Each structure stands twice: as structure tokens, then as C-alpha cells.
Coordinates of C-alpha atoms in Angstrom, one line a residue:
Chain A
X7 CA 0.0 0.0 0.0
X8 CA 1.3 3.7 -0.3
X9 CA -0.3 6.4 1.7
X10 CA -1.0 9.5 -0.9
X11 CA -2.3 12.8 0.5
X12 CA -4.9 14.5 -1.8
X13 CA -5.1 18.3 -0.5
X14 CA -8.3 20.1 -1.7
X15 CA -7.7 23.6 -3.2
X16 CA -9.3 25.0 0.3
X17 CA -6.4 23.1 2.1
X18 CA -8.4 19.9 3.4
X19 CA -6.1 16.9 3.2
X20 CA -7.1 13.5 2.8
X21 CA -4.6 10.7 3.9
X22 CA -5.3 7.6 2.1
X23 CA -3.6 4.3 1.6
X24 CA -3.6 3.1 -2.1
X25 CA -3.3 -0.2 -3.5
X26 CA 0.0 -0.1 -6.2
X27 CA -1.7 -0.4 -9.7
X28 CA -4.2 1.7 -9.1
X29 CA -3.9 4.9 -10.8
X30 CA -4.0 7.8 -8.5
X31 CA -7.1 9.0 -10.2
X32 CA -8.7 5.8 -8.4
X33 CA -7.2 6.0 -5.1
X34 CA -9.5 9.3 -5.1
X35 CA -12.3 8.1 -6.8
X36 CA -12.3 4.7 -4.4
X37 CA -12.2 6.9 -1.1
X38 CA -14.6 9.2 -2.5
X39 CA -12.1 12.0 -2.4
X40 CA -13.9 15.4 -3.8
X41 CA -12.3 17.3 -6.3
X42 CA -11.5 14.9 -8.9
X43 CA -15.0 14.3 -11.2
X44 CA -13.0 11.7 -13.6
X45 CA -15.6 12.3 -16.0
X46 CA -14.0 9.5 -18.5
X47 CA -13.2 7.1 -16.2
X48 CA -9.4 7.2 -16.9
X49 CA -9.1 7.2 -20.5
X50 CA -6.7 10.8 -20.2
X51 CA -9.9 12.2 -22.2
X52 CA -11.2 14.6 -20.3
X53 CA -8.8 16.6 -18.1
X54 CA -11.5 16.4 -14.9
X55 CA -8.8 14.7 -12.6
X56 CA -6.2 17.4 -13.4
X57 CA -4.0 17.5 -10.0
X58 CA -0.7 19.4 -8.9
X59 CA 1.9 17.0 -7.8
X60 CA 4.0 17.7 -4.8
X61 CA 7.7 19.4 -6.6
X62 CA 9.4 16.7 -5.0
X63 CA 7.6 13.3 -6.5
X64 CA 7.6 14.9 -10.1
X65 CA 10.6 12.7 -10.9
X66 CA 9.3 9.8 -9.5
X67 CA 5.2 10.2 -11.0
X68 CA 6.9 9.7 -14.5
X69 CA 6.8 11.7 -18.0
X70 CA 3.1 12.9 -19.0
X71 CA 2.1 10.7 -21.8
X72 CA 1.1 12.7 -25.6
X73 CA -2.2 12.2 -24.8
X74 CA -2.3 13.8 -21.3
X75 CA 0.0 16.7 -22.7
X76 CA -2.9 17.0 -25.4
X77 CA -5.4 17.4 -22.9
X78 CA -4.0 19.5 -20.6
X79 CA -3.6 22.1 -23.4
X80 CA -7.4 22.7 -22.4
X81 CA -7.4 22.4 -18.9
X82 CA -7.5 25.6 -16.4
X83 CA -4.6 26.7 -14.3
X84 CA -1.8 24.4 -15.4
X85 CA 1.3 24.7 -14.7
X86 CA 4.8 22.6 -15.2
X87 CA 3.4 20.2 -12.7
X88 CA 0.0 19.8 -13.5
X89 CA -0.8 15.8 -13.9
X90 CA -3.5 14.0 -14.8
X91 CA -4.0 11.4 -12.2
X92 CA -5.3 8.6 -14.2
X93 CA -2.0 8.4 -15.8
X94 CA 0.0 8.5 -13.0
X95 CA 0.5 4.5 -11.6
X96 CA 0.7 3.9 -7.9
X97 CA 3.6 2.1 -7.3
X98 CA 5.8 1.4 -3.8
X99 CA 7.6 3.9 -4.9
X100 CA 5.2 6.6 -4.5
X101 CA 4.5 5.7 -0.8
X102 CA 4.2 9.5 0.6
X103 CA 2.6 11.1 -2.5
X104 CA 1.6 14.5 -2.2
X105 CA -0.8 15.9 -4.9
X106 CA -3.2 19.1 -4.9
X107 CA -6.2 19.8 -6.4
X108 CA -6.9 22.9 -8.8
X109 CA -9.7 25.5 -7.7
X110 CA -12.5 23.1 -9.8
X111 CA -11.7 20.7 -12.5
X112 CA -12.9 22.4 -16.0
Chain B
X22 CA -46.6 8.7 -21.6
X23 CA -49.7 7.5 -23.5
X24 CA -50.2 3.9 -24.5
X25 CA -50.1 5.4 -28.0
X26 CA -46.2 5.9 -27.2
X27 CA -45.8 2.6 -25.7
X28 CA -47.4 0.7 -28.7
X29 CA -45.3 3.1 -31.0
X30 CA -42.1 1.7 -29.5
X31 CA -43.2 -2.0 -29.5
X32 CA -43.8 -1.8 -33.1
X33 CA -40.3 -0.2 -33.7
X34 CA -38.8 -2.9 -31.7
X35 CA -40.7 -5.4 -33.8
X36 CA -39.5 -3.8 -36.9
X37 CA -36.1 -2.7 -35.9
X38 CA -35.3 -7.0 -34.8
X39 CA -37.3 -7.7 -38.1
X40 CA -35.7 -6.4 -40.9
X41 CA -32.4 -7.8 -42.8
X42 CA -29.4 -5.7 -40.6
X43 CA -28.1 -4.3 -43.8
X44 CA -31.9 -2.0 -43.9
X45 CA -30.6 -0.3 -40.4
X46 CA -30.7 3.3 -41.6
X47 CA -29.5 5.5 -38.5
X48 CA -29.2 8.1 -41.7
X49 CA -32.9 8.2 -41.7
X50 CA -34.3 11.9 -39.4
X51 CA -37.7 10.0 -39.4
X52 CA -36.2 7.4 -36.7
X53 CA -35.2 10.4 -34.7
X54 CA -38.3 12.7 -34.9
X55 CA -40.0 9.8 -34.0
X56 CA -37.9 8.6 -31.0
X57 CA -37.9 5.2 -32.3
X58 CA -34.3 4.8 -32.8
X59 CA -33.5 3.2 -29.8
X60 CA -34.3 -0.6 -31.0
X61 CA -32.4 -0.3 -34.2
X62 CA -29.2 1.3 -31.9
X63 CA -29.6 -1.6 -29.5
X64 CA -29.7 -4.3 -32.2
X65 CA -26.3 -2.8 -33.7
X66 CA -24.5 -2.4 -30.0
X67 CA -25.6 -6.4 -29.8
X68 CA -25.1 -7.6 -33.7
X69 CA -22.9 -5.5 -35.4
X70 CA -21.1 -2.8 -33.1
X71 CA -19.0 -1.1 -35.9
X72 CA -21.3 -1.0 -38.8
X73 CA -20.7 -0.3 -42.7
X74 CA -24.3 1.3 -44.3
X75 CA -24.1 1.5 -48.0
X76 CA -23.9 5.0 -50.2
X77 CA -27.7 4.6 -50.8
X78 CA -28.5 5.3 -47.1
X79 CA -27.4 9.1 -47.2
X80 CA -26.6 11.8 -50.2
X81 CA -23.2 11.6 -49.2
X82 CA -22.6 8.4 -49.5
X83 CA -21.5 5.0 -46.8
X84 CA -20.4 5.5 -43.8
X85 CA -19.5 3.4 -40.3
X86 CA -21.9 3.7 -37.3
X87 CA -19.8 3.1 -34.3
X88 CA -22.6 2.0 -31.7
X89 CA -20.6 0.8 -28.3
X90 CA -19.6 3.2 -25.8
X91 CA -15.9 2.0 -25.6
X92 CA -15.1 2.4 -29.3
X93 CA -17.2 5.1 -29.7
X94 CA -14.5 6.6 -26.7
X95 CA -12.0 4.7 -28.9
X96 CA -12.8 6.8 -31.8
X97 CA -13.0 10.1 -30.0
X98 CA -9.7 10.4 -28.7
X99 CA -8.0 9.1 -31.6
X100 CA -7.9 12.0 -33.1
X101 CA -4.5 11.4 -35.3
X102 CA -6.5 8.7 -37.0
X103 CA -9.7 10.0 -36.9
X104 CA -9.7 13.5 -38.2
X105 CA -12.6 16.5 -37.6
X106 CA -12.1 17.8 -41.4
X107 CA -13.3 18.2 -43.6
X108 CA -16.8 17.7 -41.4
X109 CA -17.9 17.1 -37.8
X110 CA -21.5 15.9 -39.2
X111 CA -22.6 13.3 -41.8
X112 CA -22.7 15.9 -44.7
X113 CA -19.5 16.7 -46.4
X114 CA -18.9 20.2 -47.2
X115 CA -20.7 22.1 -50.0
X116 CA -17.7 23.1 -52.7
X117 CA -19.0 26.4 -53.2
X118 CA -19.9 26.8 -49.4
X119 CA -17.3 25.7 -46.9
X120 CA -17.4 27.0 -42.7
X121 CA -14.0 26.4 -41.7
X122 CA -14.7 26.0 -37.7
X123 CA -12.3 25.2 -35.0
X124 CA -14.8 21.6 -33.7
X125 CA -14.0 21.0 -37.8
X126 CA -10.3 21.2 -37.8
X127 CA -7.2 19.1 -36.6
X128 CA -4.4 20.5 -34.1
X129 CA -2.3 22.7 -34.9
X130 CA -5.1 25.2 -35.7
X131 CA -7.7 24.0 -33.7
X132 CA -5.9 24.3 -30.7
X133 CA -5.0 27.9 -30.8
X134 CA -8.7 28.8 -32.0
X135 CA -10.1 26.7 -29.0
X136 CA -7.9 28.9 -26.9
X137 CA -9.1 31.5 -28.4
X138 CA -12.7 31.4 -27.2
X139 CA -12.2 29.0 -24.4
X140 CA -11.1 32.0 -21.6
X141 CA -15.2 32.9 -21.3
X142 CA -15.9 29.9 -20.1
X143 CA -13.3 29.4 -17.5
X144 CA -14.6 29.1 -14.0
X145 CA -13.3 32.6 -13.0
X146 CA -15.4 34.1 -15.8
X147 CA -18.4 31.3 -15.0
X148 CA -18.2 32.2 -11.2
X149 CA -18.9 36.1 -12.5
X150 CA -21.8 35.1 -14.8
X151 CA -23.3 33.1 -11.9
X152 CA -25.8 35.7 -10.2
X153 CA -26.9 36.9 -13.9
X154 CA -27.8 34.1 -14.9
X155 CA -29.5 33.4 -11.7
X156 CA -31.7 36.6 -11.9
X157 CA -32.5 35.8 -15.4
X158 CA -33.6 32.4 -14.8
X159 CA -35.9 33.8 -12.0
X160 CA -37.9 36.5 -14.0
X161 CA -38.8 34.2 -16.6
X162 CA -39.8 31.5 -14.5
X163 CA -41.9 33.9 -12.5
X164 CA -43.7 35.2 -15.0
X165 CA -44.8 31.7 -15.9
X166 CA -48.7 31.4 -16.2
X167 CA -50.1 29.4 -13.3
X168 CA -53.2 26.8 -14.5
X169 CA -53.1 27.5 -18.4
X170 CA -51.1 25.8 -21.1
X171 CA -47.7 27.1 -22.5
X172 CA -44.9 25.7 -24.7
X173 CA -42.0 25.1 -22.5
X174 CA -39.7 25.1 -25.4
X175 CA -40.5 28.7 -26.4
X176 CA -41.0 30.2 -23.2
X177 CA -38.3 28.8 -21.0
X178 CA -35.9 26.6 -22.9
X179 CA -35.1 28.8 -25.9
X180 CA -35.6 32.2 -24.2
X181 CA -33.1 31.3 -21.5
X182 CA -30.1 29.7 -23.8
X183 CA -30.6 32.6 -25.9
X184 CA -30.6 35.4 -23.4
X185 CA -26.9 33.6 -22.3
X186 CA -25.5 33.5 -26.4
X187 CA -26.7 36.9 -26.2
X188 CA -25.0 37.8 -23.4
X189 CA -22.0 35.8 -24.4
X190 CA -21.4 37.5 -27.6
X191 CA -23.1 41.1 -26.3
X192 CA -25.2 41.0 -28.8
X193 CA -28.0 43.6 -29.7
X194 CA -30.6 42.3 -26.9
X195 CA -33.9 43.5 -28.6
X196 CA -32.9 41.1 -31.8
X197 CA -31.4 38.3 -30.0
X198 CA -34.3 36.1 -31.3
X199 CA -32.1 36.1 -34.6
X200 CA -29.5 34.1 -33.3
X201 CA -32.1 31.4 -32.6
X202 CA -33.0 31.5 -35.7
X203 CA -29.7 31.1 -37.0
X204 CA -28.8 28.4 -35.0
X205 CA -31.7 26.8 -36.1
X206 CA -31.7 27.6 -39.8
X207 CA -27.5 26.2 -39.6
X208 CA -28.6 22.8 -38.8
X209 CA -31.9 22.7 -41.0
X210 CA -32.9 20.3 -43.8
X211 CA -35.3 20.6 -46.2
X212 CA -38.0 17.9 -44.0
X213 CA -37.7 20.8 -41.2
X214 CA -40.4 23.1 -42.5
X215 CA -38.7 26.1 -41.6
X216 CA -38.1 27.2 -45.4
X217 CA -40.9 28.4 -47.5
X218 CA -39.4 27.3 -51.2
X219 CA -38.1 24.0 -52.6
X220 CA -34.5 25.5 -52.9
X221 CA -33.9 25.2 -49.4
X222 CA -30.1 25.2 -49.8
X223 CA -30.4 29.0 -51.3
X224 CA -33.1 30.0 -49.0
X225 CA -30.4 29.0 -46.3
X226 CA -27.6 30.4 -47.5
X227 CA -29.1 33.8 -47.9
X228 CA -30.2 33.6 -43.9
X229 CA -26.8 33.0 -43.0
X230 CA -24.9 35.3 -45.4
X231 CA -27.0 37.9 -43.8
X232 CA -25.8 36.5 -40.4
X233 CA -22.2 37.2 -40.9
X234 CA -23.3 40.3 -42.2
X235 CA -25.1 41.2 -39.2
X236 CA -22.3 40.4 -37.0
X237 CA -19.4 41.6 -39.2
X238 CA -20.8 45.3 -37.9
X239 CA -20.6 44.0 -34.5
X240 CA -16.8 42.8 -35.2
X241 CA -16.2 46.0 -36.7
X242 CA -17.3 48.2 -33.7
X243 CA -15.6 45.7 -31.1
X244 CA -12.3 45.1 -33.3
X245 CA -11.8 49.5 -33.2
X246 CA -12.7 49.3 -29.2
X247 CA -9.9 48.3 -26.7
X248 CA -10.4 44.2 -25.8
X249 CA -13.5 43.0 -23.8
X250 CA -14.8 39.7 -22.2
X251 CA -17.2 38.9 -25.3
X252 CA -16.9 36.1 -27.7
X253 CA -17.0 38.8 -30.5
X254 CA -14.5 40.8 -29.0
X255 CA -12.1 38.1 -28.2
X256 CA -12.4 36.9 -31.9
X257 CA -11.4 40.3 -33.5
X258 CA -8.5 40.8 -31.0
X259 CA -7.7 37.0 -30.9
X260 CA -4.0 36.4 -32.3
X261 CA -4.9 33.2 -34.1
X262 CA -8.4 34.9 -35.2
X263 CA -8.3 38.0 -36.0
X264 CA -7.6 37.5 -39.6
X265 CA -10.0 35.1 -40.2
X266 CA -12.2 35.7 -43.3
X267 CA -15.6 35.6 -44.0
X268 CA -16.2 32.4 -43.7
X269 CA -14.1 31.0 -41.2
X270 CA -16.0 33.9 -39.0
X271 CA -19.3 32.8 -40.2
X272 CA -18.2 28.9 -39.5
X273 CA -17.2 29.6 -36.1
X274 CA -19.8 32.2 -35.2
X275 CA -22.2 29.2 -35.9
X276 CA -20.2 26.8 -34.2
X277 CA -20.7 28.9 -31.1
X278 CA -24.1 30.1 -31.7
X279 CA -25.5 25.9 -32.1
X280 CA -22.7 24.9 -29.2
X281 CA -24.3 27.4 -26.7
X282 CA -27.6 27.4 -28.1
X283 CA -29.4 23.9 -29.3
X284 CA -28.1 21.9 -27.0
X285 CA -28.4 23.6 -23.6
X286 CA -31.7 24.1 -25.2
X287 CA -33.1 20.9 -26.0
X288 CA -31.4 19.7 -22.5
X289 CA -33.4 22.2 -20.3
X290 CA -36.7 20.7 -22.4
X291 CA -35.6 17.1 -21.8
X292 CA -35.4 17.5 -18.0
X293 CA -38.8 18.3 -17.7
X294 CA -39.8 15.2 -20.5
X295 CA -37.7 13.5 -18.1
X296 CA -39.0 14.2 -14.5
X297 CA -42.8 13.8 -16.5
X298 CA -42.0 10.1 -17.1
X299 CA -40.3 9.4 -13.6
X300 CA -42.4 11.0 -10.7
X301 CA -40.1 8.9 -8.2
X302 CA -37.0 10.6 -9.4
X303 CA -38.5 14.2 -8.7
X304 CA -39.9 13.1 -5.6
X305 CA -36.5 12.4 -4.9
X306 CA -35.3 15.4 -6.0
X307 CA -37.9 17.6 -4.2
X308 CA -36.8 15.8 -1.0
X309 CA -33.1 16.2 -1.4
X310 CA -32.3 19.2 -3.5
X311 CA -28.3 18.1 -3.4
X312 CA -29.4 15.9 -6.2
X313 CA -29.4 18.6 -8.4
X314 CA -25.4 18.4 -10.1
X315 CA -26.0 14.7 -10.1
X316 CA -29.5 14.7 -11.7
X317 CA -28.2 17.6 -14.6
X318 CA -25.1 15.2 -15.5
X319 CA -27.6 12.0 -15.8
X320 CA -29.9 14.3 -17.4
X321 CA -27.5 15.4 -20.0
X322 CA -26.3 11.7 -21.0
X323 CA -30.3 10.9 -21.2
X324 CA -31.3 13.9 -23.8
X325 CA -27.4 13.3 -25.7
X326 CA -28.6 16.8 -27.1
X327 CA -25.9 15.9 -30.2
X328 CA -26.8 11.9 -31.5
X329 CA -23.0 11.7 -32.8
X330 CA -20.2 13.6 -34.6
X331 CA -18.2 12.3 -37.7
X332 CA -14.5 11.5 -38.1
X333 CA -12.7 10.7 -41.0
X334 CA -10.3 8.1 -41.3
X335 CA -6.5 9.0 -42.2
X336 CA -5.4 5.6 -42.8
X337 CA -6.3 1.7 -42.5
X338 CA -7.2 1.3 -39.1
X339 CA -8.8 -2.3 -37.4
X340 CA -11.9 -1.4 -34.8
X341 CA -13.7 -4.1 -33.6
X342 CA -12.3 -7.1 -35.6
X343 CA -13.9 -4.6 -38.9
X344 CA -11.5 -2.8 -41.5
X345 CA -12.2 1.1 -41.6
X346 CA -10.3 2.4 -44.9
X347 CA -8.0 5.4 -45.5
X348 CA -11.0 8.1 -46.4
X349 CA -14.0 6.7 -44.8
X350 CA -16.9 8.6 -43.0
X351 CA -16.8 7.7 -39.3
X352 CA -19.9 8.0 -37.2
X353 CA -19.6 7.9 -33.5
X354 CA -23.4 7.6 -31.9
X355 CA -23.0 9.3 -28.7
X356 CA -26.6 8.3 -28.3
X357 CA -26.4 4.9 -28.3
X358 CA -22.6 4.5 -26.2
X359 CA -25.0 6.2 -23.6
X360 CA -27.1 3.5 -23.6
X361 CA -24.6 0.9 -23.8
X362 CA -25.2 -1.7 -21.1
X363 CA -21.6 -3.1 -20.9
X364 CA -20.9 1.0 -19.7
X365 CA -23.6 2.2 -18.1
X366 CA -26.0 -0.3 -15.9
X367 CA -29.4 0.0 -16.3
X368 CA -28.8 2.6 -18.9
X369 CA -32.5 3.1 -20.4
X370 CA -33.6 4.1 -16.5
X371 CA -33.7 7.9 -15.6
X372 CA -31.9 7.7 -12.5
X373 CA -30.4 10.9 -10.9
X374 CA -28.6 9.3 -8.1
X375 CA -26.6 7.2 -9.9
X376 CA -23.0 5.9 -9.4
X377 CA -21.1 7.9 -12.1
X378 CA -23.5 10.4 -13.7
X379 CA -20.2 11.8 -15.2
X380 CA -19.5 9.2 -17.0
X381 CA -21.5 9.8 -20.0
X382 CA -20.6 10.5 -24.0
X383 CA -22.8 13.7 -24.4
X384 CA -19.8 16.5 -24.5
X385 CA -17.5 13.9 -26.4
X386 CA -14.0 13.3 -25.2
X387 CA -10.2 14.0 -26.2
X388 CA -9.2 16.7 -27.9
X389 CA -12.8 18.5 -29.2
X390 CA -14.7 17.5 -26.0
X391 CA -17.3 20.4 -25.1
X392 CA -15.8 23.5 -24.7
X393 CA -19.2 25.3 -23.0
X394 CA -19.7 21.8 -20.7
X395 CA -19.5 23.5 -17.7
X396 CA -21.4 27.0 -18.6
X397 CA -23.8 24.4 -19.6
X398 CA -24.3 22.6 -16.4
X399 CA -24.2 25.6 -14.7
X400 CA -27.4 26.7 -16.2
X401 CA -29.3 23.6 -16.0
X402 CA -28.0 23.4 -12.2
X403 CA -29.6 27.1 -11.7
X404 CA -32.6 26.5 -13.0
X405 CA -33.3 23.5 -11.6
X406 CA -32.2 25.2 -8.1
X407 CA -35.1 27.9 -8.8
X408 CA -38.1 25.7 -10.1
X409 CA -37.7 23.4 -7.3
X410 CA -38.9 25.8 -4.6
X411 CA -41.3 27.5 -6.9
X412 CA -43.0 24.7 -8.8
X413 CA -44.5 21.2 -7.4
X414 CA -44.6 19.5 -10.3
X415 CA -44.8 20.5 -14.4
X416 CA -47.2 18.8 -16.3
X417 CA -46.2 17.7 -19.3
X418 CA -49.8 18.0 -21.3
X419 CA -48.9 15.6 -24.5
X420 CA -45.5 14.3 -26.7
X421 CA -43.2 17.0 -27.5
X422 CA -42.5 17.6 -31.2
X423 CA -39.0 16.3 -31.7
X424 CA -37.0 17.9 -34.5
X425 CA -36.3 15.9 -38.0
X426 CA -32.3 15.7 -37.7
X427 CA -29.7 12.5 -37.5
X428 CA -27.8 15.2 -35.4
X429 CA -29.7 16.8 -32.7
X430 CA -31.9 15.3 -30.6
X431 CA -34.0 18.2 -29.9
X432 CA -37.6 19.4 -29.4
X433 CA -39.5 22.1 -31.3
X434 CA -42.8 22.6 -28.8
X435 CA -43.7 20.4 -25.7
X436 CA -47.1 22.0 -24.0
X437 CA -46.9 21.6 -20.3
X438 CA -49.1 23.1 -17.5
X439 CA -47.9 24.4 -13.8
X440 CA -50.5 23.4 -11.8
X441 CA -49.7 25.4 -8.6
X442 CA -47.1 27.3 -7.2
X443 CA -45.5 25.8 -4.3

């Protein structure tokens, strides 16, 4: 299991423990985390999940995939660390994870 | 409804399982005016998910019908392979009249356009629109009549989603009933009955020539004034618009003008249709008001205000053990993928608690998915928010009229009665 923290854009954390091979999109969606609609259910489709990961797990989360990079063209607020949780993988590795939530997914 | 509808619908199932597969015509605007499409979809998702109808089924010629919500996803974000030009619907473009719009183009250019545009619907901008919309949405359900019959679709539906295009392009406000008949006009054919002569084509292009006219003196004044928040505005100053020409500015003024029009539109109509047919579910509502984000999303994947949206192919490509060729037509039935039971359970129930009312096809996905989504829920959630405490129920008095078009699934008149105010 690896314990992420999903802090809401008001501050509100949420300390959960997620199986590895879940995507961190799920780990939210599972513990019925607000702030993360997944509208596609994981496809990197829709930009609803778009999260803010902690500067230091951004080497660890992995590169953003074309697809996400398409999509997050579109989303409000990016910035260099803007992910899109479905495509980040919970591994071992990312026990600790720290990822914010934008003001409202768009 | 009546029995009348329920004997309608057996008969189209009857017919729909009867006839040789190959006789499936989703082409057809009859099976959609008459809401009896849904056997012939189902038969499709079950027998032939990704589905070759020959050139006689449309003018234009064969094209795929792509039925199953996971290919129709599939599809969607494929964009590389599946291209948006020449045409996002099942006709191909008129030589002698093409509307270059962004939803019709491929990155690079559609990405910059998109950006364009895409700033007035950003939540900042959404948050400020908020208590406008709100105060809008209260006078005109106030000044409902109590007891006597009214179209909905006139009164509430269109007069609201065109007071917000209005408002979204600041458009003259005394003649804003133009832009709803533009919108409808764009998306006409000639089974519509909104033309008077046979040549419907010229009788179209005239109206809309005269639309870009109209709105090239708005351009004009906006593009001499310093920036403002308007659609117009942002067009004239926009970097990757401003030099668009006449028809690129007619294509996209259309583009927004049907985007933020017909389908919020037809949506606001079908969640009336829809709490008509399931009393328990506005029970439900009327007792827990929170329901109301959850009930618009389920709402919106139940009207699927757009039936599908064509690709193109730009190569070979395999979907679902079928081979789509370099140059085929591509339709994805949003319509149907929402009523897929392999995505969605129980998907032909109204339910506005369920699981994942997000997950739904309506605004498309990848790279074109609905720009105006959440301006769209936004004004479905507010009006909802202010019939509830005002209005016990809405009685739907008989069938709306539904709209003769393979591509939206929309209403021309449904007569309802308010019995009481609460």
C-alpha cells in the first residue's frame, strides 16, 4: 500500500492508503475524495482529474504521456506540474505522495 | 406517456429486430423525430457494433456507425486517425460553401482557435456570470402562467439559452431572437419546414450570409474598441483569429451560436420530459435538493442533445475485428454509447442518483470535448435550483414535437401546464 495525501484547493487533506496499480485518479475516486470528477473514467480524455503533484515526487510520478499533454492544453490553471491522475500508476515507490487539487476541475 | 407511445415503441422494436441488418438506416431523421431509434441502436451495440451502411443510405454516401460506448471513446480520442475535417456531421462540405470552424479542424489550428474562445468559459469568468444568470432564470420562471397551457420550449428553454448567447457575444438584446433562428436555420434540412421554397439550400444560404453580415458590424465596432470579455471581442483581437475571413467567421460564429444554443436548449426541455415520465425521481429530488449536479449530468447523458459527430479516417485502421479504410466517413453515436449496457447499468432508467452520472458520452471526449460543458451545467443546475422551490410539479400535457435531424436530438414545442405554485 502507499499512503498519498490528496489536499483540496481549500487546504483539506485527505490521507489515504492506495493499492500499487491503481492509478491515482482511483485512489480518489475509491475513497470518494472530492475534487476529482473523472468524467472518462481514466481514458486521459477529459482533463476532470487534473491534479498538482508535490515538486518533490515529479521525478518519481513519471513523463506525461502525448495524450495527457494534449489534454491538458485545455485544462484551467496548469502549470509545469500539472498531472493528470489517471496516468499517474501507484507504485511502492510513491508511498508519501503528495498531490493538490486545482480551484474546480474544467 | 400514452399507450399510444408505448405501442409506437413495440412496433419499432418489432420492426427494428425484423428487418435484414443491412436496412438499419440511422441516416434516416424519421427514426429520430420519432424517438424510435433506440431498437435499431440496441440491435447494432448487440449484432454489429461497428457498422458499414451503404452509399444509398445518405446523399453523401457510406459511412461506419460506431454504436458501443468503448469504441465510440475509442474513436473520439484518436484523433491522429480520426480526423474532424473536412466535417464534424454526416454531410461533407458544400464546394462552393465551406465554414471552416475550430470543432472541424485538426491540431495545430484548432488548438490555438479553442484557446481563443475557451477564456469565457473558464470558471473565473463562470463564477462572475453566476448571479446573472441566476436573476435571469428567476424573472422568466416567475412570470410563468399558473393553471393555463404554455410551450416550454418557447418560453423557457429557448428564451433562457438565448438570453446567455446573447449575453456571451453582447449581442443587440432587442434582436437576440435572430440568433435562434440562426442556429436553427444552420442545422436545417429541407424535412424541417422552416423554409418556404423547394430550394432550401439558397433560401439557407441567404439567412446565413446575412448572419455574418449582421455580426461583421458587431466585429467591426468591437475590433476598433480596446479588448473586452465577449466572444465577438475576443475573436477580433484574438491572435490566431483575427484575420480570419468571412467564412471562417461565419463557420465559427455558428459553431458557437449551435454549441451554446441547441443543445443547452433541447437539454433544459428534456429534463422536464424527463421528470414527466419518472415521478419517483422528482420526488426524490424535491426531498433532497443536493441531487441537483448529479440529476443535470444524468440528465445530459439521457437527452445526448448531439446523437454523434463524424470522423474521417487518415489511414487503414482495425476497430472491432472490422476494417475502416484510408478516407472513410466515421460516425460515433453518442446516443447509443449512452445507452450501452456493458458501460452504463441499467442505462435506459432515468436515474439521478446514480454511481457515475459523469461518465456519459454527451460532450465527447479528447481533444474536441465540449468546450461550453461546464457553462452548460451551470445553467441547467440554476434552473433547476429555482423551479424546485417555486413549482410542485410540471405537467407535461402531450408528446413534444422532436426535430427531424440524424444530429440533434431536440424538441420544437412540448405543452406543459404548472398546476400550482409551491
Amino acid at each position: 500500500m502507499a499512503k498519498i495525501t490528496y489536499c483540496e484547493h481549500d487546504g483539506v487533506e485527505h490521507v489515504v492508503d492506495v493499492k500499487p496499480g491503481l492509478s491515482v485518479m482511483e485512489g480518489a475516486v475509491k475513497n470518494s475524495i472530492p475534487g476529482i470528477d473523472a468524467d472518462c473514467g481514466g481514458a486521459s480524455a477529459c482533463a476532470t482529474c487534473h491534479v498538482y503533484v508535490d515538486a518533490e515526487w515529479t521525478s518519481k510520478t513519471g513523463p506525461k504521456t502525448p495524450m495527457e499533454v494534449s489534454m491538458l492544453e485545455f485544462a484551467e490553471g496548469v502549470a509545469e506540474n500539472s498531472r493528470l491522475a489517471c496516468q499517474i500508476k501507484v507504485t511502492d515507490e510513491l508511498d508519501g505522495l503528495v498531490v493538490r487539487m486545482p480551484q474546480s476541475q474544467h | 406517456m400514452s399507450d399510444g407511445a408505448i405501442d409506437l415503441r413495440a412496433e419499432a422494436r418489432a420492426k427494428a429486430y425484423a428487418m435484414p441488418l443491412e436496412d438499419i438506416n440511422l441516416a434516416d431523421p424519421e427514426l429520430w423525430r420519432a424517438d424510435t431509434v433506440w431498437p435499431y441502436l440496441e440491435r447494432l451495440r448487440k449484432e454489429d457494433p461497428v457498422h458499414l451502411h451503404p452509399a444509398h443510405h445518405h446523399p453523401d454516401g457510406a459511412f461506419w456507425s460506431i454504436t458501443k460506448y468503448a469504441d465510440i471513446m475509442a474513436v473520439d480520442i484518436n484523433h491522429e486517425v480520426f480526423s474532424s475535417e473536412p466535417s464534424i456531421t454526416i454531410f461533407d462540405p458544400k464546394e462552393d460553401f465551406t465554414l471552416p470552424m475550430f470543432i472541424a479542424m485538426d491540431p495545430p489550428k484548432h488548438d490555438v482557435q479553442r484557446k481563443t474562445v475557451s477564456p469565457i468559459v473558464s470558471p473565473a469568468n463562470l463564477h462572475l456570470m453566476e448571479p446573472l444568470i441566476r436573476s435571469r432564470i428567476t424573472k422568466t420562471l416567475d412570470e410563468l402562467p399558473i393553471g393555463e397551457p404554455f410551450d416550454w420550449v418557447d418560453r423557457v428553454s429557448i428564451e433562457l439559452t438565448t438570453q446567455m448567447l446573447a449575453t456571451l457575444f453582447d449581442f443587440p438584446w432587442d434582436e437576440r431572437r435572430k440568433l435562434t433562428r440562426w442556429s436553427d436555420i444552420a442545422t436545417a434540412g429541407p424535412e424541417s419546414g422552416l423554409f418556404v421554397t423547394e430550394d432550401y439550400e439558397t433560401e439557407r444560404r441567404t439567412e446565413l450570409f446575412g448572419c455574418v453580415d449582421y455580426f461583421t458590424r458587431l466585429w467591426n465596432e468591437r475590433v476598433n474598441a480596446p479588448p473586452k470579455g465577449d466572444l465577438i471581442s475576443m475573436l477580433a483581437h484574438g491572435e490566431a483569429t483575427r484575420n480570419m475571413d468571412r467564412m471562417e467567421y461565419l463557420g465559427n460564429l455558428l459553431l458557437l451560436i449551435i454549441g451554446g444554443n441547441d443543445t443547452t436548449r433541447n437539454t433544459m426541455t428534456g429534463s422536464i420530459l424527463a421528470m414527466n415520465q419518472n415521478p419517483d425521481q422528482l420526488r426524490k429530488l424535491h426531498e433532497n435538493p443536493s441531487l441537483i449536479p448529479s440529476m443535470v449530468s444524468e440528465t445530459i447523458r439521457w437527452q445526448t442533445p448531439l446523437s454523434n459527430m463524424r470522423r474521417t479516417a487518415t489511414q487503414d485502421f482495425e476497430l472491432g475485428g472490422k476494417l475502416i479504410r484510408k478516407g472513410d466517413k466515421v460516425l460515433i453515436w453518442y446516443a447509443s454509447g449512452n445507452r450501452d449496457e456493458e458501460a452504463i447499468e441499467n442505462p435506459e432508467a432515468y436515474i439521478i442518483d446514480r454511481e457515475r452520472p459523469r461518465n456519459h458520452l454527451s460532450f465527447g471526449f479528447g481533444i474536441h470535448r465540449c468546450v461550453g460543458n461546464r457553462l452548460a451545467e451551470l445553467q441547467l443546475r440554476i434552473l433547476w435550483e429555482e423551479i424546485l422551490p417555486r413549482f410542485p410539479e410540471i405537467l407535461v400535457l402531450e408528446d413534444p414535437q422532436r426535430v427531424p435531424s440524424v444530429l440533434i436530438r431536440g424538441y420544437s414545442s412540448m405543452p406543459v401546464m404548472i398546476p400550482a405554485r409551491s
